[in-house]
Amino acid sequence: MESAADTSPATAPSPSDAPQSPKVAEIRDLILAKLRYAVGKNVASASKHDWFIATALSVRDKVVDSWFSSIVRAKASGVKRVYYLSLEFLIGRLLIDALTNMQLIDETRAALAELGVDLDDLREVEPDAALGNGGLGRLAACFMESMATLSIAAYGYGIRYDHGLFRQRIKDGKQLEYPEDWLSLGDPWEFQRPEIVYGVGFGGHIEAQASPDGEPKQVWMPAETVQAIAYDTPIAGWRGAHINTLRLWAARAPDPLRLDMFNSGDHVGALMDRVRAESISKVLYPGDTSPAGQELRLRQEYFFASASIQDLVRRHLSLFGDIRTLADKASIQLNDTHPAIGVAELMHVLVDRHDVPWDEAWTITRNTFSYTNHTLLPEALETWPAPLMERLLPRHMQIIYLINAIHLDRMAKSGGGVAEKLAALSLIDEAHGRRVRMGHLAFLGSHKVNGVSALHSELMKTTVFHDLDAADPGKIVNKTNGVTFRRWLKEANPALTSLLMEVVGDGLLDDATALKKIEPLADDASFQERYAAVKRANKVALARLVQERVGVKLNPDALFDVQIKRIHEYKRQILNILETVAIYEEIRTQPYRDWIPRVKIFAGKAAASYATAKLVIQLANDVGRVVNSDPTVRGLLKCVFLPNYNVSLAERIIPAADLSEQISTAGMEASGTGNMKLALNGALTIGTLDGANVEILEHVGPDNIFIFGLAADEVAARRAQSISGQEAIARSQRLSDALEAIGSGVFSPEQPDRYRSLVDALTYHDFFLVTADFDSYYAKQRDVFRRWRDKKGWRRSTIINTANMGWFSSDRTIGEYAVEIWNVPTTAPGRA
Ligand code: NBG
């Protein structure tokens, strides 16, 4: 392996490094053999799904060969491992991803064609592994791919949920949630490891036992034990030279049933323990509004943190023999606070099971862990009621209290002894009943803490972690997010990738900054034409999909204005809808103006319990229904909401987007990663100075992005004054007309007051400052129109965007984590 510092740009590997590409005939025969002997079907009876499984298994064989080599190499070199603990992995489909990274896509397509099967059909058959909610989970998936690409010996650890994020259907404009069932036909990528099982305890009590050194030893006697069973999915890096493991845990009861109860006739009761245990890995984000729901979430978090830590400690001991060297050989990254209980778990393992003295255990723990924060929203920063934790995890709670006592003692001695300061620094929040602050626990238990964009990392220091940062300056660092270009450029947009490769060469996906080479062609008429032709073809394809899914016909020459992300008030889909309504009114009253045909495309899910967000979805649908069917609009404006947003749908929309809406209230979007994917694929951004938008602006330049609205410090100042929207509404006729239309039922004639509450909230309690930013947003949208009219100018900006997005590759992000946080070596892609 090369040194940790070596993150020098990669070059394409020499043929001897790259896996040998098998012949088409060999692949064809392998697929046929899989179909016959693994799926149990013959060609005559095989369904598309059967072909998909056979093809997946055939490429999996290649992945597995390389996987074993990777494991053997890591073992032999004794290299440090990285453990990425995340409650979410939003992987999406893997077939095209695995084929791309193993560089088997053309051969496999040809082999299938010989069998009369179209690879693109098989792509559509694969269910999305939707084990995540949004950006945080997708980031974890991009990071897994980049860690493999850079040959970091890494494991992802999470939960194998039976049901991932719900399936969204829209009925009468409203979101309905249905259970998602990605495993119903089996998952060809995973390997069950029935022999890798750990017991995870809950409840019970602690016994203080006498020990030779006089200090009582704390022994936890759990009341209940749940088993965690490992399922491994190999994750192939680009060029397939290195493969890592995503290990997901499923919950199982130690006893499949209570035989005595069953035989006495209580058939349901006999299964109760099992149902209770298995509910832990049943669904992603079970509702947590009830106490039972909260308890289940905490059980999920401890379940996967504990199993993962037991597993990595076992691996460390079998490789290196000495628990005291753990921090030299293992880095554990906490993806948000969900696995933060792992800090207490590692202390429990070190102190209680391995008799490591407390202070030394604490040093090992801090040197092993690091923590990524993904949000500053107070409601998203986890806290758990102390009584719940005391009941469920008594020993861990004891450990947390002791960590806190030592920490506060140190703070008091070092001059921070003012009571309010200590209250802010404490692991226990006493303002809302006693609650454990998981962010604080993750912070204290880590040697590095990072935000996910430059702005966000700075805001961490001035807001939620202000006091902890002052007590421990230098601990907070920034790691701006990135996205993997293999999925978000090559797989999503193969035509654009081919065009770019003509200029940049084959090394494009090895070193994304090479994209800069297309910048000199920004004004080149023929390159512009070719780039625009690719975009148009992608728009035609998306228009077809929209027609199929929601029955609305789109004009592929219209401006495709796209907002795709979770539905949340801070992301301000409502601002976008207000502008849509304003333009709708103007098209009707001033039909003679030189309007630009435009399509507003929305997609995203709202949390099932988030009533306002669900109302926003309904409004988008209602506005679409009215606008799309109004003959005076003459197709100049369309508004569509595409149901069930997921990774695969994103792969279809992003390559077809012209304009990317990144319009959150400044200071509230930690980073965003959709913004990066869209800009990379040639959509211009309209956005606030928020999250990674700020850095996108720096990279593409102010002429090639549309920035509007209040900046983060202005947002804070404005909120301190007032959050009433009345003044802004009084100032803007356009805004007041749009609100009036929505509030009076123009888009909901069957229920005129449907949106009264939304309009009232914006008028009197506009926390997200929609009204304050409306005029500035509206004006910026007119700048967008002007640029769109200047076809060459638009195309130029598009090319400049793509050219400058190389820095936003997750390979860059992971390279920085490797050097500055984990201290592990990396290599160029294809060179394991
Ligand atoms: C999300 C942020 C995004 C960010 C992703 C990945 C959570 C808690 N946070 O802005 O909202 O891009 O994390 O870092 O999902």
XYZ file of C-alpha atoms and ligand atoms in Angstrom, residues 135-136 139 374-375 452 481 566 570 669-673, ligand 1:
29
model
C -28.916 12.711 1.994
C -27.384 11.174 5.073
C -23.823 9.886 1.543
C -25.338 16.361 9.677
C -27.748 18.918 11.019
C -20.332 18.485 6.084
C -19.567 16.175 1.275
C -37.234 15.278 1.174
C -36.658 24.488 5.789
C -29.157 22.850 5.040
C -25.993 21.262 6.374
C -24.614 20.564 2.917
C -26.900 19.062 0.329
C -25.584 16.513 -2.147
C -28.535 15.659 5.985
C -28.533 17.144 5.667
C -28.031 17.408 4.265
C -26.701 16.702 4.063
C -26.823 15.241 4.424
C -25.508 14.511 4.300
C -29.648 14.608 7.892
C -29.793 14.553 9.376
N -28.822 15.511 7.395
O -27.885 18.780 4.058
O -29.826 17.666 5.829
O -26.277 16.832 2.743
O -27.251 15.101 5.750
O -24.522 15.122 5.055
O -30.281 13.838 7.210
